[in-house]
Amino acid sequence: MAGAVSSLSVQHDKAGLLESRQATREAPWVKAAILTVALSFFAIFLLLPLVVVFVEALAQGWETYLTALVEPDALSAVKLTLLAAVISVPLNLVFGVAAAWAITRFDFRGKPLLITLIDLPFSVSPVVAGLIYVLVFSSHGWFGPWLAEHDIKVIFAVPGIVLATIFVTVPFVARELIPLLQAQGREEEEAAVVLGARGWQVFWYVTLPNVRWALLYGVILSNARAMGEFGAVSVVSGHIRGETNTLPLHVEILYNEYNFAAAFAVASLLALLALVTLAVKSWVEWRASQTVAVED
Amino acid sequence: MTRLTRLATATTLLFALAGHALADVTLLNVSYDPTRELYQDFNAAFAKQWKAKTGETVTIKQSHGGSGKQARAVIDGLEADVVTLALGYDVDALNTEAKLIPPTWQKRLPSNSAPYTSTIVFLVRKGNPKAIKDWNDLIKPGVEVVTPNPKTSGGARWNYLAAWGYALKQPGGNDAKAKDFVKNVFQNVKVLDSGARGSLVSFTQRGIGDVLLAWENEAYLATKELGPDKFDIVTPSLSILAEPPVSVVDKVVDKRGTRKVAEAYLQYLYSPEGQEIAAANYYRPRDAKVAAKYADKFSKVKLFTIDQVFGGWTKAQKTHFDDGGVFDQIQVR
C-alpha cells in the first residue's frame, strides 16, 4: 500500500502537469461537470451521513448525549470493543508480517493457496464467517461437547467475538505489506547479508524500516474494521446486554428501543473513530510521501 | 489452534472472575423482541423482592431478538437460565432439538406456562386513511401490509395464524379459502423483517406500508413512545389469543446452580406485582383481579386459541411453517 501511498503524491504532481499544458487541459465545463459529480457524490453519500449522525446524536442536547455514553451497558460495549481490538490487532500484526515475509521471501509449496487464504475474509460474507464459528463451537458443533465438558464458552461469549473479529481483520496487514515487499525486491537485504547482518538484524534494520508506514497503515485499517465489525460479531454474540454487545451491536439495540438519541450518540463514537482513523491515515500517507521524497 | 484455544480459555476465565466479583448471582433471560421494556421493569422489581427475601443480590441479563432465532441460539449453547419466548413451539424446540428441558415443560407453570397473553392488532397511520377495519381490508388492492417473517419471528406466526383463523371462521370458510385469503394478505406485504421490532421500525420510522400487523403490546408501546398523534390502533373483529410461554432451562440452571432463583423469577411473573408490571406494559394479565383493574385498557375482542383452530403448536408449525409447508407454498408467486 505504501506503493499506493507514494504513487498518490506522484499523481498529484502529474495533475498539475496535465493542467499546465494546452493539449492535455480539459475544457472548463468538462472539468466543472466532473468535479460536480464527484464532489456531490461524496457530499451525499459520505459527508451527509456523517453529519446526520452527529446532528441526531446531539438532537436532545449534550446531557442526553453524555448520559448515553456513560450508561453501564454502553461502557461495557466500549470495553468489549476495545478488548476485541486489543487482542485481534497485535495478532494480525504478527501474522501479517510473518505471512507477507513468507510469501515474498521464500518459495514453498502451497504459496498460492496461502495468498488466496489471506484474501478469504474479504470475499466471504461476515455472516458466513460468524456461522462458521457457530458450527464449530456451538453445543452441537465439532468442538461443542468437548468445550461444554471443560466449561469453556466460546460462542455467545467474549472469545467468540474476539475470534470473529480476528477472522474479518486478518487480511489487512498482510495485504498492505505483500505488494511493497514484492516491489522492493531482495537487493537491500542481500546487501545487508553480504555486509554481515544476521536474519533478525536484516529484519530490524533493513526490512522493517522500509515497510513501517505500510505496516502502520495496515494496523490502522485493521483496527478500524475490528471496532466497526457488525455482521460476524452479531452472529456469535448472543446479544446479552452489558456482556456480549460490542459498540455496533449496542447501536442497533438502542435504535430498536426507540432510543434514537442514545443510538446516534454511541454511533457518533464510531464515527469519531472513523475520523481519527482518517486523520492518522492521512498523516501516515504524508509521512510516507515525505520519506519517499527524501529517498528520491 | 491451541494458541487460540488457550487464549479463549484465558479470556473466559478472566471474564468469569470479573462476573463473580460483580454480583452474587446472575440470571440470563433470553427473550423475544417486544419484551425489552417489560423485562426492564420486571427485572428491577424481582431483584428488589429477591434481595428483601433472601439477602442475595441477583442481576438479570437480557438478550432479545426474533423468537425463533433466540431459541436457536439457546440450542447452540447460549446459556439461558430462563427463556421467555413468543410461542410454545420455540420453547418446545429446546426439548426436541437439544433435550435442554423435559417434554412436559408447559405443565410446570399455571396457564400453559404463559403468565401473560396478548393478541394481534393493526397499527395504521393516524386517521386510518386506507379505512382498514378488519382482516378482509388487508387484501384490498393498494393496501401495503408490514409483518415480520413467520420463519424467524414468533409474532409473525401469530399474525399469520390470526389471519388464517379469521378466514376459516367466516361463513362458508374452509382450509382452501383460508389459504387463498392468507396468500392474498402476503401478496400485499412489502417488507418481511426478521423480528417484530424490525417491522415496527420499518413501519414507524421508515414510513413503509399502510398497516402493521403487530402484537397488541407492541402497538400500544409504539403509540406511547412515538406519539399518539401519529398512529391509530385498529382491533379486528376476531383475533388469536397469543400465549407467550416461559420456562426454566433445566440443563443450564442445574449446571450453574441457579434453579432456585430462576424458578422464583418465573413464579414472580404470576404474582400480583408481576401481573401489574405486565399490564402496565400492555400485556394482558392472567390474574383476574389485575385483569379487572386494567379492563378498560384493552379493547374487547373475540379471541380464538391455537388449540381450538390449529390443534396446537406442533401441528400448526408442521402444516404451515416447516420447509415446504403452506407458508412456503403461498410465497411462491
mmCIF file with all atom_site columns, C-alpha atoms in Angstrom, chain A residues 59-200:
data_model
loop_
_atom_site.group_PDB
_atom_site.id
_atom_site.type_symbol
_atom_site.label_atom_id
_atom_site.label_alt_id
_atom_site.label_comp_id
_atom_site.label_asym_id
_atom_site.label_entity_id
_atom_site.label_seq_id
_atom_site.pdbx_PDB_ins_code
_atom_site.Cartn_x
_atom_site.Cartn_y
_atom_site.Cartn_z
_atom_site.occupancy
_atom_site.B_iso_or_equiv
_atom_site.pdbx_formal_charge
_atom_site.auth_seq_id
_atom_site.auth_comp_id
_atom_site.auth_asym_id
_atom_site.auth_atom_id
_atom_site.pdbx_PDB_model_num
ATOM 1   C CA . ALA A 1 59  ? -30.642 16.434  18.960 1.00 0.00 ? 59  ALA A CA 1
ATOM 2   C CA . GLN A 1 60  ? -31.643 16.247  22.616 1.00 0.00 ? 60  GLN A CA 1
ATOM 3   C CA . GLY A 1 61  ? -28.718 18.178  23.970 1.00 0.00 ? 61  GLY A CA 1
ATOM 4   C CA . TRP A 1 62  ? -25.325 17.430  25.464 1.00 0.00 ? 62  TRP A CA 1
ATOM 5   C CA . GLU A 1 63  ? -26.731 15.987  28.640 1.00 0.00 ? 63  GLU A CA 1
ATOM 6   C CA . THR A 1 64  ? -28.616 13.163  26.889 1.00 0.00 ? 64  THR A CA 1
ATOM 7   C CA . TYR A 1 65  ? -25.561 12.623  24.727 1.00 0.00 ? 65  TYR A CA 1
ATOM 8   C CA . LEU A 1 66  ? -23.205 12.175  27.665 1.00 0.00 ? 66  LEU A CA 1
ATOM 9   C CA . THR A 1 67  ? -25.690 10.087  29.635 1.00 0.00 ? 67  THR A CA 1
ATOM 10  C CA . ALA A 1 68  ? -25.951 7.689   26.724 1.00 0.00 ? 68  ALA A CA 1
ATOM 11  C CA . LEU A 1 69  ? -22.177 7.285   26.644 1.00 0.00 ? 69  LEU A CA 1
ATOM 12  C CA . VAL A 1 70  ? -21.573 6.693   30.357 1.00 0.00 ? 70  VAL A CA 1
ATOM 13  C CA . GLU A 1 71  ? -24.512 4.355   30.842 1.00 0.00 ? 71  GLU A CA 1
ATOM 14  C CA . PRO A 1 72  ? -23.204 0.936   32.087 1.00 0.00 ? 72  PRO A CA 1
ATOM 15  C CA . ASP A 1 73  ? -24.310 -1.037  29.040 1.00 0.00 ? 73  ASP A CA 1
ATOM 16  C CA . ALA A 1 74  ? -22.630 1.481   26.737 1.00 0.00 ? 74  ALA A CA 1
ATOM 17  C CA . LEU A 1 75  ? -19.437 1.407   28.788 1.00 0.00 ? 75  LEU A CA 1
ATOM 18  C CA . SER A 1 76  ? -19.382 -2.374  28.693 1.00 0.00 ? 76  SER A CA 1
ATOM 19  C CA . ALA A 1 77  ? -19.829 -2.214  24.914 1.00 0.00 ? 77  ALA A CA 1
ATOM 20  C CA . VAL A 1 78  ? -16.882 0.185   24.686 1.00 0.00 ? 78  VAL A CA 1
ATOM 21  C CA . LYS A 1 79  ? -14.764 -2.123  26.848 1.00 0.00 ? 79  LYS A CA 1
ATOM 22  C CA . LEU A 1 80  ? -15.637 -5.185  24.819 1.00 0.00 ? 80  LEU A CA 1
ATOM 23  C CA . THR A 1 81  ? -14.944 -3.407  21.541 1.00 0.00 ? 81  THR A CA 1
ATOM 24  C CA . LEU A 1 82  ? -11.571 -2.236  22.825 1.00 0.00 ? 82  LEU A CA 1
ATOM 25  C CA . LEU A 1 83  ? -10.760 -5.709  24.132 1.00 0.00 ? 83  LEU A CA 1
ATOM 26  C CA . ALA A 1 84  ? -11.567 -7.292  20.776 1.00 0.00 ? 84  ALA A CA 1
ATOM 27  C CA . ALA A 1 85  ? -9.360  -4.740  19.016 1.00 0.00 ? 85  ALA A CA 1
ATOM 28  C CA . VAL A 1 86  ? -6.511  -5.018  21.537 1.00 0.00 ? 86  VAL A CA 1
ATOM 29  C CA . ILE A 1 87  ? -6.350  -8.775  21.029 1.00 0.00 ? 87  ILE A CA 1
ATOM 30  C CA . SER A 1 88  ? -7.013  -9.010  17.316 1.00 0.00 ? 88  SER A CA 1
ATOM 31  C CA . VAL A 1 89  ? -4.819  -6.165  16.053 1.00 0.00 ? 89  VAL A CA 1
ATOM 32  C CA . PRO A 1 90  ? -1.480  -7.350  17.554 1.00 0.00 ? 90  PRO A CA 1
ATOM 33  C CA . LEU A 1 91  ? -2.220  -10.907 16.458 1.00 0.00 ? 91  LEU A CA 1
ATOM 34  C CA . ASN A 1 92  ? -2.867  -9.643  12.956 1.00 0.00 ? 92  ASN A CA 1
ATOM 35  C CA . LEU A 1 93  ? 0.288   -7.583  13.078 1.00 0.00 ? 93  LEU A CA 1
ATOM 36  C CA . VAL A 1 94  ? 2.423   -10.606 13.874 1.00 0.00 ? 94  VAL A CA 1
ATOM 37  C CA . PHE A 1 95  ? 0.598   -12.865 11.474 1.00 0.00 ? 95  PHE A CA 1
ATOM 38  C CA . GLY A 1 96  ? 0.526   -10.249 8.713  1.00 0.00 ? 96  GLY A CA 1
ATOM 39  C CA . VAL A 1 97  ? 4.261   -9.602  8.873  1.00 0.00 ? 97  VAL A CA 1
ATOM 40  C CA . ALA A 1 98  ? 5.049   -13.314 9.008  1.00 0.00 ? 98  ALA A CA 1
ATOM 41  C CA . ALA A 1 99  ? 2.739   -14.122 6.107  1.00 0.00 ? 99  ALA A CA 1
ATOM 42  C CA . ALA A 1 100 ? 3.952   -11.269 3.941  1.00 0.00 ? 100 ALA A CA 1
ATOM 43  C CA . TRP A 1 101 ? 7.559   -12.181 4.715  1.00 0.00 ? 101 TRP A CA 1
ATOM 44  C CA . ALA A 1 102 ? 6.953   -15.831 3.925  1.00 0.00 ? 102 ALA A CA 1
ATOM 45  C CA . ILE A 1 103 ? 5.203   -15.076 0.671  1.00 0.00 ? 103 ILE A CA 1
ATOM 46  C CA . THR A 1 104 ? 7.690   -12.572 -0.686 1.00 0.00 ? 104 THR A CA 1
ATOM 47  C CA . ARG A 1 105 ? 10.952  -14.037 0.572  1.00 0.00 ? 105 ARG A CA 1
ATOM 48  C CA . PHE A 1 106 ? 10.560  -17.796 0.391  1.00 0.00 ? 106 PHE A CA 1
ATOM 49  C CA . ASP A 1 107 ? 9.489   -20.248 -2.235 1.00 0.00 ? 107 ASP A CA 1
ATOM 50  C CA . PHE A 1 108 ? 7.398   -23.052 -0.902 1.00 0.00 ? 108 PHE A CA 1
ATOM 51  C CA . ARG A 1 109 ? 4.694   -25.429 -1.915 1.00 0.00 ? 109 ARG A CA 1
ATOM 52  C CA . GLY A 1 110 ? 1.176   -24.076 -1.469 1.00 0.00 ? 110 GLY A CA 1
ATOM 53  C CA . LYS A 1 111 ? 2.169   -20.428 -1.670 1.00 0.00 ? 111 LYS A CA 1
ATOM 54  C CA . PRO A 1 112 ? -0.724  -19.518 -3.990 1.00 0.00 ? 112 PRO A CA 1
ATOM 55  C CA . LEU A 1 113 ? -3.028  -21.233 -1.527 1.00 0.00 ? 113 LEU A CA 1
ATOM 56  C CA . LEU A 1 114 ? -1.763  -19.073 1.337  1.00 0.00 ? 114 LEU A CA 1
ATOM 57  C CA . ILE A 1 115 ? -2.258  -15.926 -0.737 1.00 0.00 ? 115 ILE A CA 1
ATOM 58  C CA . THR A 1 116 ? -5.806  -16.982 -1.546 1.00 0.00 ? 116 THR A CA 1
ATOM 59  C CA . LEU A 1 117 ? -6.500  -17.849 2.067  1.00 0.00 ? 117 LEU A CA 1
ATOM 60  C CA . ILE A 1 118 ? -5.388  -14.427 3.239  1.00 0.00 ? 118 ILE A CA 1
ATOM 61  C CA . ASP A 1 119 ? -7.996  -12.904 0.965  1.00 0.00 ? 119 ASP A CA 1
ATOM 62  C CA . LEU A 1 120 ? -10.731 -15.244 2.143  1.00 0.00 ? 120 LEU A CA 1
ATOM 63  C CA . PRO A 1 121 ? -12.161 -12.914 4.816  1.00 0.00 ? 121 PRO A CA 1
ATOM 64  C CA . PHE A 1 122 ? -12.547 -10.231 2.141  1.00 0.00 ? 122 PHE A CA 1
ATOM 65  C CA . SER A 1 123 ? -14.524 -12.496 -0.140 1.00 0.00 ? 123 SER A CA 1
ATOM 66  C CA . VAL A 1 124 ? -16.615 -14.325 2.457  1.00 0.00 ? 124 VAL A CA 1
ATOM 67  C CA . SER A 1 125 ? -19.631 -12.518 3.848  1.00 0.00 ? 125 SER A CA 1
ATOM 68  C CA . PRO A 1 126 ? -19.128 -11.719 7.554  1.00 0.00 ? 126 PRO A CA 1
ATOM 69  C CA . VAL A 1 127 ? -22.374 -13.513 8.383  1.00 0.00 ? 127 VAL A CA 1
ATOM 70  C CA . VAL A 1 128 ? -20.928 -16.706 6.957  1.00 0.00 ? 128 VAL A CA 1
ATOM 71  C CA . ALA A 1 129 ? -17.763 -16.114 8.962  1.00 0.00 ? 129 ALA A CA 1
ATOM 72  C CA . GLY A 1 130 ? -19.869 -15.921 12.111 1.00 0.00 ? 130 GLY A CA 1
ATOM 73  C CA . LEU A 1 131 ? -21.845 -19.021 11.219 1.00 0.00 ? 131 LEU A CA 1
ATOM 74  C CA . ILE A 1 132 ? -18.634 -20.965 10.703 1.00 0.00 ? 132 ILE A CA 1
ATOM 75  C CA . TYR A 1 133 ? -17.746 -20.356 14.346 1.00 0.00 ? 133 TYR A CA 1
ATOM 76  C CA . VAL A 1 134 ? -21.271 -21.255 15.423 1.00 0.00 ? 134 VAL A CA 1
ATOM 77  C CA . LEU A 1 135 ? -20.979 -24.539 13.516 1.00 0.00 ? 135 LEU A CA 1
ATOM 78  C CA . VAL A 1 136 ? -17.606 -25.335 15.003 1.00 0.00 ? 136 VAL A CA 1
ATOM 79  C CA . PHE A 1 137 ? -18.096 -24.219 18.599 1.00 0.00 ? 137 PHE A CA 1
ATOM 80  C CA . SER A 1 138 ? -21.844 -24.474 19.277 1.00 0.00 ? 138 SER A CA 1
ATOM 81  C CA . SER A 1 139 ? -23.070 -27.201 21.625 1.00 0.00 ? 139 SER A CA 1
ATOM 82  C CA . HIS A 1 140 ? -23.833 -29.336 18.580 1.00 0.00 ? 140 HIS A CA 1
ATOM 83  C CA . GLY A 1 141 ? -20.744 -28.266 16.675 1.00 0.00 ? 141 GLY A CA 1
ATOM 84  C CA . TRP A 1 142 ? -17.456 -30.118 16.258 1.00 0.00 ? 142 TRP A CA 1
ATOM 85  C CA . PHE A 1 143 ? -15.825 -28.989 19.470 1.00 0.00 ? 143 PHE A CA 1
ATOM 86  C CA . GLY A 1 144 ? -19.040 -28.121 21.302 1.00 0.00 ? 144 GLY A CA 1
ATOM 87  C CA . PRO A 1 145 ? -19.310 -31.182 23.546 1.00 0.00 ? 145 PRO A CA 1
ATOM 88  C CA . TRP A 1 146 ? -15.626 -31.028 24.492 1.00 0.00 ? 146 TRP A CA 1
ATOM 89  C CA . LEU A 1 147 ? -15.869 -27.331 25.314 1.00 0.00 ? 147 LEU A CA 1
ATOM 90  C CA . ALA A 1 148 ? -19.010 -27.882 27.370 1.00 0.00 ? 148 ALA A CA 1
ATOM 91  C CA . GLU A 1 149 ? -17.272 -30.634 29.333 1.00 0.00 ? 149 GLU A CA 1
ATOM 92  C CA . HIS A 1 150 ? -14.446 -28.288 30.207 1.00 0.00 ? 150 HIS A CA 1
ATOM 93  C CA . ASP A 1 151 ? -16.840 -25.425 30.841 1.00 0.00 ? 151 ASP A CA 1
ATOM 94  C CA . ILE A 1 152 ? -15.307 -23.201 28.200 1.00 0.00 ? 152 ILE A CA 1
ATOM 95  C CA . LYS A 1 153 ? -17.607 -20.793 26.454 1.00 0.00 ? 153 LYS A CA 1
ATOM 96  C CA . VAL A 1 154 ? -16.579 -19.651 23.011 1.00 0.00 ? 154 VAL A CA 1
ATOM 97  C CA . ILE A 1 155 ? -19.604 -18.512 21.075 1.00 0.00 ? 155 ILE A CA 1
ATOM 98  C CA . PHE A 1 156 ? -22.148 -16.286 22.787 1.00 0.00 ? 156 PHE A CA 1
ATOM 99  C CA . ALA A 1 157 ? -19.238 -15.139 24.913 1.00 0.00 ? 157 ALA A CA 1
ATOM 100 C CA . VAL A 1 158 ? -16.225 -12.886 24.600 1.00 0.00 ? 158 VAL A CA 1
ATOM 101 C CA . PRO A 1 159 ? -13.843 -15.419 22.960 1.00 0.00 ? 159 PRO A CA 1
ATOM 102 C CA . GLY A 1 160 ? -16.262 -15.918 20.076 1.00 0.00 ? 160 GLY A CA 1
ATOM 103 C CA . ILE A 1 161 ? -16.427 -12.205 19.482 1.00 0.00 ? 161 ILE A CA 1
ATOM 104 C CA . VAL A 1 162 ? -12.651 -11.957 19.512 1.00 0.00 ? 162 VAL A CA 1
ATOM 105 C CA . LEU A 1 163 ? -12.345 -14.902 17.112 1.00 0.00 ? 163 LEU A CA 1
ATOM 106 C CA . ALA A 1 164 ? -14.869 -13.394 14.701 1.00 0.00 ? 164 ALA A CA 1
ATOM 107 C CA . THR A 1 165 ? -13.043 -10.076 14.852 1.00 0.00 ? 165 THR A CA 1
ATOM 108 C CA . ILE A 1 166 ? -9.706  -11.732 14.125 1.00 0.00 ? 166 ILE A CA 1
ATOM 109 C CA . PHE A 1 167 ? -11.229 -13.536 11.170 1.00 0.00 ? 167 PHE A CA 1
ATOM 110 C CA . VAL A 1 168 ? -12.549 -10.424 9.465  1.00 0.00 ? 168 VAL A CA 1
ATOM 111 C CA . THR A 1 169 ? -9.375  -8.404  10.081 1.00 0.00 ? 169 THR A CA 1
ATOM 112 C CA . VAL A 1 170 ? -6.787  -10.978 9.017  1.00 0.00 ? 170 VAL A CA 1
ATOM 113 C CA . PRO A 1 171 ? -6.096  -9.670  5.503  1.00 0.00 ? 171 PRO A CA 1
ATOM 114 C CA . PHE A 1 172 ? -5.368  -6.027  6.265  1.00 0.00 ? 172 PHE A CA 1
ATOM 115 C CA . VAL A 1 173 ? -1.749  -6.077  7.421  1.00 0.00 ? 173 VAL A CA 1
ATOM 116 C CA . ALA A 1 174 ? -0.580  -8.820  5.077  1.00 0.00 ? 174 ALA A CA 1
ATOM 117 C CA . ARG A 1 175 ? -2.346  -7.223  2.094  1.00 0.00 ? 175 ARG A CA 1
ATOM 118 C CA . GLU A 1 176 ? -0.587  -3.906  2.733  1.00 0.00 ? 176 GLU A CA 1
ATOM 119 C CA . LEU A 1 177 ? 2.838   -5.467  3.076  1.00 0.00 ? 177 LEU A CA 1
ATOM 120 C CA . ILE A 1 178 ? 2.916   -8.026  0.263  1.00 0.00 ? 178 ILE A CA 1
ATOM 121 C CA . PRO A 1 179 ? 2.941   -5.639  -2.751 1.00 0.00 ? 179 PRO A CA 1
ATOM 122 C CA . LEU A 1 180 ? 5.504   -3.403  -1.098 1.00 0.00 ? 180 LEU A CA 1
ATOM 123 C CA . LEU A 1 181 ? 7.858   -6.209  -0.155 1.00 0.00 ? 181 LEU A CA 1
ATOM 124 C CA . GLN A 1 182 ? 7.481   -7.581  -3.662 1.00 0.00 ? 182 GLN A CA 1
ATOM 125 C CA . ALA A 1 183 ? 8.238   -4.214  -5.249 1.00 0.00 ? 183 ALA A CA 1
ATOM 126 C CA . GLN A 1 184 ? 11.287  -3.685  -3.100 1.00 0.00 ? 184 GLN A CA 1
ATOM 127 C CA . GLY A 1 185 ? 12.873  -6.963  -4.016 1.00 0.00 ? 185 GLY A CA 1
ATOM 128 C CA . ARG A 1 186 ? 15.725  -8.531  -2.083 1.00 0.00 ? 186 ARG A CA 1
ATOM 129 C CA . GLU A 1 187 ? 18.648  -6.370  -3.106 1.00 0.00 ? 187 GLU A CA 1
ATOM 130 C CA . GLU A 1 188 ? 18.902  -4.293  0.051  1.00 0.00 ? 188 GLU A CA 1
ATOM 131 C CA . GLU A 1 189 ? 18.553  -7.346  2.246  1.00 0.00 ? 189 GLU A CA 1
ATOM 132 C CA . GLU A 1 190 ? 21.139  -9.239  0.215  1.00 0.00 ? 190 GLU A CA 1
ATOM 133 C CA . ALA A 1 191 ? 23.493  -6.297  0.559  1.00 0.00 ? 191 ALA A CA 1
ATOM 134 C CA . ALA A 1 192 ? 22.943  -6.343  4.315  1.00 0.00 ? 192 ALA A CA 1
ATOM 135 C CA . VAL A 1 193 ? 23.696  -10.049 4.447  1.00 0.00 ? 193 VAL A CA 1
ATOM 136 C CA . VAL A 1 194 ? 26.861  -9.522  2.429  1.00 0.00 ? 194 VAL A CA 1
ATOM 137 C CA . LEU A 1 195 ? 27.877  -6.862  4.930  1.00 0.00 ? 195 LEU A CA 1
ATOM 138 C CA . GLY A 1 196 ? 27.483  -9.430  7.675  1.00 0.00 ? 196 GLY A CA 1
ATOM 139 C CA . ALA A 1 197 ? 23.984  -8.858  9.072  1.00 0.00 ? 197 ALA A CA 1
ATOM 140 C CA . ARG A 1 198 ? 22.117  -11.773 10.646 1.00 0.00 ? 198 ARG A CA 1
ATOM 141 C CA . GLY A 1 199 ? 18.493  -12.696 10.000 1.00 0.00 ? 199 GLY A CA 1
ATOM 142 C CA . TRP A 1 200 ? 16.964  -10.586 12.777 1.00 0.00 ? 200 TRP A CA 1
#
